[in-house]
Amino acid sequence: MSVQVEKLENSMAKLTIETSAQELEKALENAFQKNKNKISIPGFRKGKVPRQMIEKMYGPAIFYEDAANELIPGAYEKALEECEEDIVSSPEIDVTQIEKGKPFIFTALVALKPEVKLGKYKGVKVEKADTEVTDEEVDAQIDKERENNARNVEVTDRAVKDGDMTVIDFEGFVDGVAFDGGKGENYPLTIGSGAFIPGFEEQLVGAEINQEVEVNVTFPEDYQAEELKGKAAVFKCTVKEIKEKELPELDDEFASEVSEFETLAEYKADVKDKLSEKKVKEAKDAKEAAVIEAIVTDSEMEIPEPMLATQQKQMVDEFAQRMQMQGLSMEQYFQFTGATYDKMIEQVKPQAERRIKSRLVLEAIVKAEKIEATEEEYEEELKSMAEAYQMEVEKVKEMLPAKSAEQIRQDIAVRKAAEFAVEHAKEK
């Protein structure tokens, strides 16, 4: 096998990859063996037709597609190992020669990692973050805990208020005619949750139990049901049940129930400490993001479109994996949200571009400052991986390809470059 690299404009390259005629012949034979039972020729039983007879009848190209599909992945992987270019996109494949008795040749159009003209990365000025925790923030956090520990108490002596949890029957009408999907019985609705179309929940405020009220709304122009878009509707609603949250008293007893502390004063002090830790971490992360953003802004690089497209796809795939871990397929997610794959790809584009540029400038700092991962840092990373996968460290080392091991070292160096940039930054 041979590979030739032609550098193109905008950090693109064309790899011309050639495999031997013998390898093509082997792939053609495999394609024949895979498909022979599907091919019928008069005078022969299925699966017993000679390959030469099939190629004579249908032409030699009958097995070309399957043979190419077999050859390309392995040949491309070998080409990546042989060529020294840093390829950062999926390939765009084009077969240029496939013919019995001749070498198989195809091209792969790929993006190369672009050159970075690194801007100022030492002494970058960023805003100083406020890490002070106020009494109001402590109170707000404690109020959240009270909400989490609140009891839902049934109400019978008053009308609906904002924030109430209700159970309602409803039926919707457009031009006096009930429409599909517009009816519900014993439906749980928290007033103010925004679960229904705009204006619906507000009109239930003041409704008495078992009293029918009319709610007048207009469906949004972008409503999912085509026949209801922009239409005025009347819902006849009956509130069957009202419940409100009863918050626990803010005292020592509450503190002892929700924490390890016996007094409210101790609990408040602990809440303040934890909020302070959180603010300090958030400030550290924000400072790092601001420093890297400033370096990116002061640096020069051109991101090839295929590199960006590959990153966008990777981000959507990562999202799909997270959804799957929660038991939700992307098809279900699209159905529930009205999103589409193409919309998501477009939505993540700015974030994908930031991610690429941030990585590139940090790699440039690694190179400029000759930053490397120490053996201790590398071993620590492998130890963390082993714990995550519940394996022995030595087993992880055995299974780890050389390319992956090098990537781990590079990732460590990139993290150290970020730390270096932050340490050398200045706060305004």
mmCIF file of N, CA, C and O in Angstrom, residues 200-296:
data_model
loop_
_atom_site.group_PDB
_atom_site.id
_atom_site.type_symbol
_atom_site.label_atom_id
_atom_site.label_comp_id
_atom_site.label_asym_id
_atom_site.label_seq_id
_atom_site.Cartn_x
_atom_site.Cartn_y
_atom_site.Cartn_z
ATOM 1 N N PHE A 200 -53.025 30.727 29.994
ATOM 2 C CA PHE A 200 -53.989 29.739 30.501
ATOM 3 C C PHE A 200 -53.995 29.710 32.035
ATOM 4 O O PHE A 200 -55.045 29.883 32.666
ATOM 5 N N GLU A 201 -52.838 29.503 32.616
ATOM 6 C CA GLU A 201 -52.763 29.286 34.061
ATOM 7 C C GLU A 201 -53.162 30.526 34.851
ATOM 8 O O GLU A 201 -53.828 30.425 35.898
ATOM 9 N N GLU A 202 -52.791 31.694 34.356
ATOM 10 C CA GLU A 202 -53.116 32.938 35.060
ATOM 11 C C GLU A 202 -54.629 33.112 35.235
ATOM 12 O O GLU A 202 -55.089 33.666 36.229
ATOM 13 N N GLN A 203 -55.407 32.628 34.258
ATOM 14 C CA GLN A 203 -56.860 32.813 34.307
ATOM 15 C C GLN A 203 -57.554 31.849 35.279
ATOM 16 O O GLN A 203 -58.746 31.984 35.547
ATOM 17 N N LEU A 204 -56.797 30.885 35.800
ATOM 18 C CA LEU A 204 -57.354 29.989 36.812
ATOM 19 C C LEU A 204 -57.203 30.557 38.218
ATOM 20 O O LEU A 204 -57.825 30.067 39.161
ATOM 21 N N VAL A 205 -56.350 31.591 38.350
ATOM 22 C CA VAL A 205 -56.203 32.237 39.655
ATOM 23 C C VAL A 205 -57.541 32.877 40.041
ATOM 24 O O VAL A 205 -58.142 33.621 39.261
ATOM 25 N N GLY A 206 -58.028 32.550 41.241
ATOM 26 C CA GLY A 206 -59.321 33.064 41.696
ATOM 27 C C GLY A 206 -60.460 32.088 41.508
ATOM 28 O O GLY A 206 -61.581 32.325 41.992
ATOM 29 N N ALA A 207 -60.209 30.972 40.805
ATOM 30 C CA ALA A 207 -61.264 29.977 40.581
ATOM 31 C C ALA A 207 -61.533 29.202 41.865
ATOM 32 O O ALA A 207 -60.627 28.838 42.600
ATOM 33 N N GLU A 208 -62.820 28.951 42.125
ATOM 34 C CA GLU A 208 -63.231 28.182 43.298
ATOM 35 C C GLU A 208 -63.303 26.691 42.932
ATOM 36 O O GLU A 208 -63.480 26.325 41.760
ATOM 37 N N ILE A 209 -63.200 25.835 43.950
ATOM 38 C CA ILE A 209 -63.311 24.402 43.729
ATOM 39 C C ILE A 209 -64.704 24.070 43.189
ATOM 40 O O ILE A 209 -65.720 24.593 43.669
ATOM 41 N N ASN A 210 -64.731 23.196 42.166
ATOM 42 C CA ASN A 210 -65.952 22.704 41.511
ATOM 43 C C ASN A 210 -66.727 23.794 40.770
ATOM 44 O O ASN A 210 -67.883 23.584 40.372
ATOM 45 N N GLN A 211 -66.079 24.949 40.598
ATOM 46 C CA GLN A 211 -66.718 26.033 39.825
ATOM 47 C C GLN A 211 -66.144 26.017 38.407
ATOM 48 O O GLN A 211 -64.937 26.005 38.212
ATOM 49 N N GLU A 212 -67.018 26.008 37.391
ATOM 50 C CA GLU A 212 -66.536 26.014 36.011
ATOM 51 C C GLU A 212 -66.148 27.433 35.603
ATOM 52 O O GLU A 212 -66.901 28.382 35.837
ATOM 53 N N VAL A 213 -64.952 27.564 35.035
ATOM 54 C CA VAL A 213 -64.503 28.872 34.542
ATOM 55 C C VAL A 213 -64.096 28.740 33.077
ATOM 56 O O VAL A 213 -63.667 27.677 32.636
ATOM 57 N N GLU A 214 -64.257 29.831 32.340
ATOM 58 C CA GLU A 214 -63.846 29.839 30.940
ATOM 59 C C GLU A 214 -62.488 30.535 30.815
ATOM 60 O O GLU A 214 -62.302 31.634 31.345
ATOM 61 N N VAL A 215 -61.587 29.877 30.149
ATOM 62 C CA VAL A 215 -60.243 30.416 29.925
ATOM 63 C C VAL A 215 -60.099 30.707 28.437
ATOM 64 O O VAL A 215 -60.250 29.801 27.595
ATOM 65 N N ASN A 216 -59.822 31.963 28.100
ATOM 66 C CA ASN A 216 -59.672 32.369 26.697
ATOM 67 C C ASN A 216 -58.197 32.553 26.359
ATOM 68 O O ASN A 216 -57.502 33.344 27.012
ATOM 69 N N VAL A 217 -57.739 31.830 25.364
ATOM 70 C CA VAL A 217 -56.320 31.899 24.969
ATOM 71 C C VAL A 217 -56.224 31.900 23.445
ATOM 72 O O VAL A 217 -57.187 31.575 22.741
ATOM 73 N N THR A 218 -55.033 32.243 22.979
ATOM 74 C CA THR A 218 -54.721 32.139 21.545
ATOM 75 C C THR A 218 -53.486 31.259 21.387
ATOM 76 O O THR A 218 -52.455 31.503 22.025
ATOM 77 N N PHE A 219 -53.597 30.231 20.575
ATOM 78 C CA PHE A 219 -52.463 29.341 20.370
ATOM 79 C C PHE A 219 -51.324 30.085 19.657
ATOM 80 O O PHE A 219 -51.581 30.886 18.742
ATOM 81 N N PRO A 220 -50.082 29.831 20.058
ATOM 82 C CA PRO A 220 -48.942 30.497 19.401
ATOM 83 C C PRO A 220 -48.866 30.132 17.916
ATOM 84 O O PRO A 220 -49.339 29.075 17.499
ATOM 85 N N GLU A 221 -48.239 31.030 17.155
ATOM 86 C CA GLU A 221 -48.094 30.798 15.710
ATOM 87 C C GLU A 221 -47.185 29.601 15.412
ATOM 88 O O GLU A 221 -47.277 29.011 14.334
ATOM 89 N N ASP A 222 -46.303 29.269 16.376
ATOM 90 C CA ASP A 222 -45.391 28.139 16.150
ATOM 91 C C ASP A 222 -45.856 26.880 16.891
ATOM 92 O O ASP A 222 -45.065 25.974 17.149
ATOM 93 N N TYR A 223 -47.147 26.819 17.242
ATOM 94 C CA TYR A 223 -47.671 25.655 17.955
ATOM 95 C C TYR A 223 -47.527 24.409 17.095
ATOM 96 O O TYR A 223 -47.614 24.490 15.854
ATOM 97 N N GLN A 224 -47.263 23.242 17.765
ATOM 98 C CA GLN A 224 -46.944 22.035 16.996
ATOM 99 C C GLN A 224 -48.110 21.512 16.152
ATOM 100 O O GLN A 224 -47.893 20.941 15.084
ATOM 101 N N ALA A 225 -49.338 21.693 16.626
ATOM 102 C CA ALA A 225 -50.497 21.234 15.846
ATOM 103 C C ALA A 225 -50.852 22.272 14.788
ATOM 104 O O ALA A 225 -51.258 23.396 15.109
ATOM 105 N N GLU A 226 -50.693 21.905 13.532
ATOM 106 C CA GLU A 226 -50.863 22.836 12.422
ATOM 107 C C GLU A 226 -52.247 23.496 12.427
ATOM 108 O O GLU A 226 -52.388 24.696 12.190
ATOM 109 N N GLU A 227 -53.306 22.686 12.745
ATOM 110 C CA GLU A 227 -54.673 23.196 12.658
ATOM 111 C C GLU A 227 -55.013 24.182 13.779
ATOM 112 O O GLU A 227 -56.056 24.848 13.730
ATOM 113 N N LEU A 228 -54.130 24.301 14.799
ATOM 114 C CA LEU A 228 -54.418 25.201 15.924
ATOM 115 C C LEU A 228 -53.534 26.453 15.944
ATOM 116 O O LEU A 228 -53.735 27.344 16.775
ATOM 117 N N LYS A 229 -52.559 26.513 15.068
ATOM 118 C CA LYS A 229 -51.625 27.643 15.061
ATOM 119 C C LYS A 229 -52.361 28.971 14.942
ATOM 120 O O LYS A 229 -53.148 29.180 14.004
ATOM 121 N N GLY A 230 -52.128 29.883 15.911
ATOM 122 C CA GLY A 230 -52.706 31.219 15.852
ATOM 123 C C GLY A 230 -54.200 31.294 16.099
ATOM 124 O O GLY A 230 -54.796 32.379 15.991
ATOM 125 N N LYS A 231 -54.817 30.161 16.441
ATOM 126 C CA LYS A 231 -56.276 30.147 16.627
ATOM 127 C C LYS A 231 -56.665 30.565 18.048
ATOM 128 O O LYS A 231 -56.004 30.227 19.027
ATOM 129 N N ALA A 232 -57.794 31.294 18.162
ATOM 130 C CA ALA A 232 -58.368 31.639 19.468
ATOM 131 C C ALA A 232 -59.158 30.436 19.969
ATOM 132 O O ALA A 232 -59.849 29.769 19.193
ATOM 133 N N ALA A 233 -59.030 30.155 21.266
ATOM 134 C CA ALA A 233 -59.715 28.988 21.828
ATOM 135 C C ALA A 233 -60.311 29.337 23.189
ATOM 136 O O ALA A 233 -59.834 30.237 23.886
ATOM 137 N N VAL A 234 -61.368 28.604 23.545
ATOM 138 C CA VAL A 234 -61.993 28.730 24.859
ATOM 139 C C VAL A 234 -61.899 27.370 25.550
ATOM 140 O O VAL A 234 -62.298 26.347 24.974
ATOM 141 N N PHE A 235 -61.344 27.365 26.750
ATOM 142 C CA PHE A 235 -61.291 26.138 27.546
ATOM 143 C C PHE A 235 -62.275 26.247 28.700
ATOM 144 O O PHE A 235 -62.259 27.225 29.458
ATOM 145 N N LYS A 236 -63.153 25.255 28.811
ATOM 146 C CA LYS A 236 -64.044 25.171 29.960
ATOM 147 C C LYS A 236 -63.354 24.309 31.006
ATOM 148 O O LYS A 236 -63.073 23.127 30.770
ATOM 149 N N CYS A 237 -63.043 24.931 32.160
ATOM 150 C CA CYS A 237 -62.230 24.272 33.178
ATOM 151 C C CYS A 237 -62.973 24.183 34.506
ATOM 152 O O CYS A 237 -63.704 25.112 34.886
ATOM 153 N N THR A 238 -62.732 23.074 35.209
ATOM 154 C CA THR A 238 -63.258 22.910 36.562
ATOM 155 C C THR A 238 -62.122 22.496 37.480
ATOM 156 O O THR A 238 -61.443 21.501 37.208
ATOM 157 N N VAL A 239 -61.899 23.300 38.528
ATOM 158 C CA VAL A 239 -60.851 22.975 39.507
ATOM 159 C C VAL A 239 -61.438 21.972 40.495
ATOM 160 O O VAL A 239 -62.430 22.255 41.181
ATOM 161 N N LYS A 240 -60.833 20.790 40.570
ATOM 162 C CA LYS A 240 -61.365 19.733 41.429
ATOM 163 C C LYS A 240 -60.607 19.621 42.751
ATOM 164 O O LYS A 240 -61.128 19.074 43.727
ATOM 165 N N GLU A 241 -59.372 20.143 42.746
ATOM 166 C CA GLU A 241 -58.560 20.006 43.962
ATOM 167 C C GLU A 241 -57.518 21.110 44.012
ATOM 168 O O GLU A 241 -56.974 21.511 42.975
ATOM 169 N N ILE A 242 -57.247 21.631 45.207
ATOM 170 C CA ILE A 242 -56.199 22.643 45.402
ATOM 171 C C ILE A 242 -55.294 22.171 46.537
ATOM 172 O O ILE A 242 -55.783 21.748 47.593
ATOM 173 N N LYS A 243 -53.996 22.262 46.295
ATOM 174 C CA LYS A 243 -53.033 21.996 47.358
ATOM 175 C C LYS A 243 -51.998 23.107 47.370
ATOM 176 O O LYS A 243 -51.672 23.678 46.319
ATOM 177 N N GLU A 244 -51.491 23.419 48.543
ATOM 178 C CA GLU A 244 -50.431 24.412 48.657
ATOM 179 C C GLU A 244 -49.283 23.835 49.463
ATOM 180 O O GLU A 244 -49.457 22.885 50.238
ATOM 181 N N LYS A 245 -48.113 24.434 49.269
ATOM 182 C CA LYS A 245 -46.935 23.991 50.018
ATOM 183 C C LYS A 245 -46.941 24.615 51.400
ATOM 184 O O LYS A 245 -47.158 25.823 51.537
ATOM 185 N N GLU A 246 -46.678 23.797 52.387
ATOM 186 C CA GLU A 246 -46.532 24.288 53.759
ATOM 187 C C GLU A 246 -45.070 24.127 54.147
ATOM 188 O O GLU A 246 -44.573 23.003 54.302
ATOM 189 N N LEU A 247 -44.373 25.257 54.254
ATOM 190 C CA LEU A 247 -42.940 25.213 54.542
ATOM 191 C C LEU A 247 -42.701 24.925 56.026
ATOM 192 O O LEU A 247 -43.441 25.401 56.888
ATOM 193 N N PRO A 248 -41.641 24.164 56.336
ATOM 194 C CA PRO A 248 -41.316 23.924 57.743
ATOM 195 C C PRO A 248 -40.819 25.198 58.418
ATOM 196 O O PRO A 248 -40.277 26.096 57.757
ATOM 197 N N GLU A 249 -41.013 25.295 59.716
ATOM 198 C CA GLU A 249 -40.521 26.451 60.483
ATOM 199 C C GLU A 249 -39.000 26.497 60.425
ATOM 200 O O GLU A 249 -38.317 25.473 60.454
ATOM 201 N N LEU A 250 -38.470 27.708 60.337
ATOM 202 C CA LEU A 250 -37.024 27.891 60.272
ATOM 203 C C LEU A 250 -36.481 27.955 61.703
ATOM 204 O O LEU A 250 -36.390 29.023 62.306
ATOM 205 N N ASP A 251 -36.123 26.798 62.242
ATOM 206 C CA ASP A 251 -35.653 26.747 63.630
ATOM 207 C C ASP A 251 -34.639 25.624 63.795
ATOM 208 O O ASP A 251 -34.250 24.970 62.813
ATOM 209 N N ASP A 252 -34.217 25.389 65.037
ATOM 210 C CA ASP A 252 -33.207 24.356 65.315
ATOM 211 C C ASP A 252 -33.697 22.972 64.894
ATOM 212 O O ASP A 252 -32.909 22.143 64.407
ATOM 213 N N GLU A 253 -34.967 22.717 65.067
ATOM 214 C CA GLU A 253 -35.513 21.400 64.703
ATOM 215 C C GLU A 253 -35.361 21.152 63.201
ATOM 216 O O GLU A 253 -34.964 20.062 62.772
ATOM 217 N N PHE A 254 -35.684 22.189 62.407
ATOM 218 C CA PHE A 254 -35.514 22.072 60.956
ATOM 219 C C PHE A 254 -34.050 21.810 60.609
ATOM 220 O O PHE A 254 -33.737 20.937 59.789
ATOM 221 N N ALA A 255 -33.138 22.563 61.248
ATOM 222 C CA ALA A 255 -31.711 22.405 60.972
ATOM 223 C C ALA A 255 -31.250 20.981 61.261
ATOM 224 O O ALA A 255 -30.483 20.375 60.486
ATOM 225 N N SER A 256 -31.703 20.414 62.374
ATOM 226 C CA SER A 256 -31.283 19.062 62.753
ATOM 227 C C SER A 256 -31.845 18.001 61.809
ATOM 228 O O SER A 256 -31.257 16.932 61.631
ATOM 229 N N GLU A 257 -33.001 18.296 61.194
ATOM 230 C CA GLU A 257 -33.617 17.326 60.285
ATOM 231 C C GLU A 257 -32.951 17.301 58.911
ATOM 232 O O GLU A 257 -32.900 16.257 58.260
ATOM 233 N N VAL A 258 -32.445 18.437 58.475
ATOM 234 C CA VAL A 258 -31.891 18.519 57.113
ATOM 235 C C VAL A 258 -30.365 18.529 57.085
ATOM 236 O O VAL A 258 -29.766 18.566 56.011
ATOM 237 N N SER A 259 -29.724 18.508 58.257
ATOM 238 C CA SER A 259 -28.258 18.557 58.288
ATOM 239 C C SER A 259 -27.734 17.770 59.482
ATOM 240 O O SER A 259 -28.493 17.205 60.264
ATOM 241 N N GLU A 260 -26.421 17.752 59.603
ATOM 242 C CA GLU A 260 -25.773 17.064 60.728
ATOM 243 C C GLU A 260 -25.661 17.970 61.954
ATOM 244 O O GLU A 260 -25.108 17.581 62.976
ATOM 245 N N PHE A 261 -26.189 19.187 61.838
ATOM 246 C CA PHE A 261 -26.036 20.171 62.920
ATOM 247 C C PHE A 261 -27.294 20.242 63.784
ATOM 248 O O PHE A 261 -28.404 19.991 63.321
ATOM 249 N N GLU A 262 -27.072 20.636 65.047
ATOM 250 C CA GLU A 262 -28.176 20.684 66.014
ATOM 251 C C GLU A 262 -28.844 22.042 66.086
ATOM 252 O O GLU A 262 -29.982 22.164 66.534
ATOM 253 N N THR A 263 -28.132 23.078 65.648
ATOM 254 C CA THR A 263 -28.702 24.429 65.742
ATOM 255 C C THR A 263 -28.779 25.094 64.371
ATOM 256 O O THR A 263 -28.006 24.770 63.460
ATOM 257 N N LEU A 264 -29.706 26.045 64.276
ATOM 258 C CA LEU A 264 -29.876 26.788 63.029
ATOM 259 C C LEU A 264 -28.633 27.614 62.713
ATOM 260 O O LEU A 264 -28.241 27.729 61.547
ATOM 261 N N ALA A 265 -27.996 28.154 63.740
ATOM 262 C CA ALA A 265 -26.798 28.983 63.531
ATOM 263 C C ALA A 265 -25.672 28.164 62.900
ATOM 264 O O ALA A 265 -24.990 28.626 61.972
ATOM 265 N N GLU A 266 -25.480 26.936 63.409
ATOM 266 C CA GLU A 266 -24.431 26.069 62.852
ATOM 267 C C GLU A 266 -24.750 25.692 61.405
ATOM 268 O O GLU A 266 -23.866 25.660 60.541
ATOM 269 N N TYR A 267 -26.030 25.385 61.156
ATOM 270 C CA TYR A 267 -26.458 25.011 59.807
ATOM 271 C C TYR A 267 -26.225 26.162 58.830
ATOM 272 O O TYR A 267 -25.709 25.966 57.722
ATOM 273 N N LYS A 268 -26.580 27.378 59.247
ATOM 274 C CA LYS A 268 -26.376 28.551 58.385
ATOM 275 C C LYS A 268 -24.895 28.760 58.073
ATOM 276 O O LYS A 268 -24.522 29.089 56.942
ATOM 277 N N ALA A 269 -24.051 28.573 59.078
ATOM 278 C CA ALA A 269 -22.603 28.744 58.879
ATOM 279 C C ALA A 269 -22.076 27.731 57.868
ATOM 280 O O ALA A 269 -21.237 28.051 57.012
ATOM 281 N N ASP A 270 -22.591 26.485 57.957
ATOM 282 C CA ASP A 270 -22.165 25.441 57.012
ATOM 283 C C ASP A 270 -22.638 25.755 55.601
ATOM 284 O O ASP A 270 -21.891 25.567 54.631
ATOM 285 N N VAL A 271 -23.875 26.231 55.473
ATOM 286 C CA VAL A 271 -24.400 26.617 54.156
ATOM 287 C C VAL A 271 -23.532 27.714 53.545
ATOM 288 O O VAL A 271 -23.200 27.683 52.352
ATOM 289 N N LYS A 272 -23.139 28.684 54.372
ATOM 290 C CA LYS A 272 -22.302 29.785 53.892
ATOM 291 C C LYS A 272 -20.947 29.269 53.418
ATOM 292 O O LYS A 272 -20.439 29.691 52.372
ATOM 293 N N ASP A 273 -20.356 28.340 54.172
ATOM 294 C CA ASP A 273 -19.056 27.764 53.785
ATOM 295 C C ASP A 273 -19.152 27.038 52.445
ATOM 296 O O ASP A 273 -18.281 27.185 51.584
ATOM 297 N N LYS A 274 -20.219 26.267 52.286
ATOM 298 C CA LYS A 274 -20.376 25.506 51.039
ATOM 299 C C LYS A 274 -20.639 26.427 49.858
ATOM 300 O O LYS A 274 -20.131 26.185 48.746
ATOM 301 N N LEU A 275 -21.425 27.468 50.069
ATOM 302 C CA LEU A 275 -21.649 28.443 49.001
ATOM 303 C C LEU A 275 -20.359 29.149 48.617
ATOM 304 O O LEU A 275 -20.110 29.427 47.446
ATOM 305 N N SER A 276 -19.528 29.418 49.628
ATOM 306 C CA SER A 276 -18.248 30.071 49.377
ATOM 307 C C SER A 276 -17.340 29.164 48.539
ATOM 308 O O SER A 276 -16.705 29.625 47.577
ATOM 309 N N GLU A 277 -17.285 27.881 48.881
ATOM 310 C CA GLU A 277 -16.484 26.925 48.107
ATOM 311 C C GLU A 277 -16.961 26.878 46.655
ATOM 312 O O GLU A 277 -16.151 26.858 45.718
ATOM 313 N N LYS A 278 -18.278 26.850 46.495
ATOM 314 C CA LYS A 278 -18.862 26.809 45.153
ATOM 315 C C LYS A 278 -18.511 28.060 44.365
ATOM 316 O O LYS A 278 -18.135 27.992 43.184
ATOM 317 N N LYS A 279 -18.614 29.225 45.015
ATOM 318 C CA LYS A 279 -18.304 30.485 44.328
ATOM 319 C C LYS A 279 -16.835 30.558 43.913
ATOM 320 O O LYS A 279 -16.501 31.055 42.842
ATOM 321 N N VAL A 280 -15.958 30.077 44.808
ATOM 322 C CA VAL A 280 -14.524 30.098 44.505
ATOM 323 C C VAL A 280 -14.232 29.219 43.285
ATOM 324 O O VAL A 280 -13.474 29.610 42.391
ATOM 325 N N LYS A 281 -14.848 28.037 43.236
ATOM 326 C CA LYS A 281 -14.646 27.130 42.093
ATOM 327 C C LYS A 281 -15.210 27.749 40.818
ATOM 328 O O LYS A 281 -14.565 27.708 39.752
ATOM 329 N N GLU A 282 -16.411 28.319 40.913
ATOM 330 C CA GLU A 282 -17.016 28.956 39.740
ATOM 331 C C GLU A 282 -16.172 30.120 39.245
ATOM 332 O O GLU A 282 -16.030 30.339 38.037
ATOM 333 N N ALA A 283 -15.601 30.882 40.192
ATOM 334 C CA ALA A 283 -14.741 32.019 39.828
ATOM 335 C C ALA A 283 -13.480 31.524 39.122
ATOM 336 O O ALA A 283 -13.020 32.126 38.145
ATOM 337 N N LYS A 284 -12.939 30.403 39.620
ATOM 338 C CA LYS A 284 -11.736 29.815 39.010
ATOM 339 C C LYS A 284 -12.032 29.358 37.583
ATOM 340 O O LYS A 284 -11.265 29.642 36.651
ATOM 341 N N ASP A 285 -13.167 28.680 37.414
ATOM 342 C CA ASP A 285 -13.550 28.212 36.073
ATOM 343 C C ASP A 285 -13.824 29.386 35.142
ATOM 344 O O ASP A 285 -13.430 29.361 33.970
ATOM 345 N N ALA A 286 -14.500 30.415 35.664
ATOM 346 C CA ALA A 286 -14.819 31.593 34.851
ATOM 347 C C ALA A 286 -13.545 32.332 34.442
ATOM 348 O O ALA A 286 -13.436 32.826 33.310
ATOM 349 N N LYS A 287 -12.589 32.401 35.375
ATOM 350 C CA LYS A 287 -11.329 33.076 35.067
ATOM 351 C C LYS A 287 -10.578 32.334 33.974
ATOM 352 O O LYS A 287 -10.055 32.951 33.038
ATOM 353 N N GLU A 288 -10.548 31.008 34.079
ATOM 354 C CA GLU A 288 -9.866 30.213 33.054
ATOM 355 C C GLU A 288 -10.519 30.418 31.692
ATOM 356 O O GLU A 288 -9.827 30.611 30.677
ATOM 357 N N ALA A 289 -11.867 30.379 31.667
ATOM 358 C CA ALA A 289 -12.587 30.576 30.406
ATOM 359 C C ALA A 289 -12.308 31.958 29.821
ATOM 360 O O ALA A 289 -12.101 32.104 28.606
ATOM 361 N N ALA A 290 -12.273 32.986 30.683
ATOM 362 C CA ALA A 290 -12.027 34.357 30.223
ATOM 363 C C ALA A 290 -10.602 34.516 29.694
ATOM 364 O O ALA A 290 -10.371 35.194 28.679
ATOM 365 N N VAL A 291 -9.646 33.890 30.378
ATOM 366 C CA VAL A 291 -8.244 33.971 29.946
ATOM 367 C C VAL A 291 -8.080 33.316 28.580
ATOM 368 O O VAL A 291 -7.466 33.889 27.663
ATOM 369 N N ILE A 292 -8.650 32.117 28.427
ATOM 370 C CA ILE A 292 -8.516 31.399 27.151
ATOM 371 C C ILE A 292 -9.219 32.168 26.037
ATOM 372 O O ILE A 292 -8.689 32.281 24.927
ATOM 373 N N GLU A 293 -10.388 32.731 26.339
ATOM 374 C CA GLU A 293 -11.119 33.510 25.338
ATOM 375 C C GLU A 293 -10.305 34.723 24.888
ATOM 376 O O GLU A 293 -10.264 35.053 23.695
ATOM 377 N N ALA A 294 -9.621 35.374 25.834
ATOM 378 C CA ALA A 294 -8.791 36.537 25.497
ATOM 379 C C ALA A 294 -7.609 36.125 24.616
ATOM 380 O O ALA A 294 -7.246 36.844 23.673
ATOM 381 N N ILE A 295 -7.028 34.963 24.914
ATOM 382 C CA ILE A 295 -5.899 34.476 24.107
ATOM 383 C C ILE A 295 -6.371 34.118 22.706
ATOM 384 O O ILE A 295 -5.704 34.430 21.712
ATOM 385 N N VAL A 296 -7.530 33.468 22.617
ATOM 386 C CA VAL A 296 -8.105 33.121 21.310
ATOM 387 C C VAL A 296 -8.337 34.377 20.482
ATOM 388 O O VAL A 296 -7.996 34.427 19.293
#
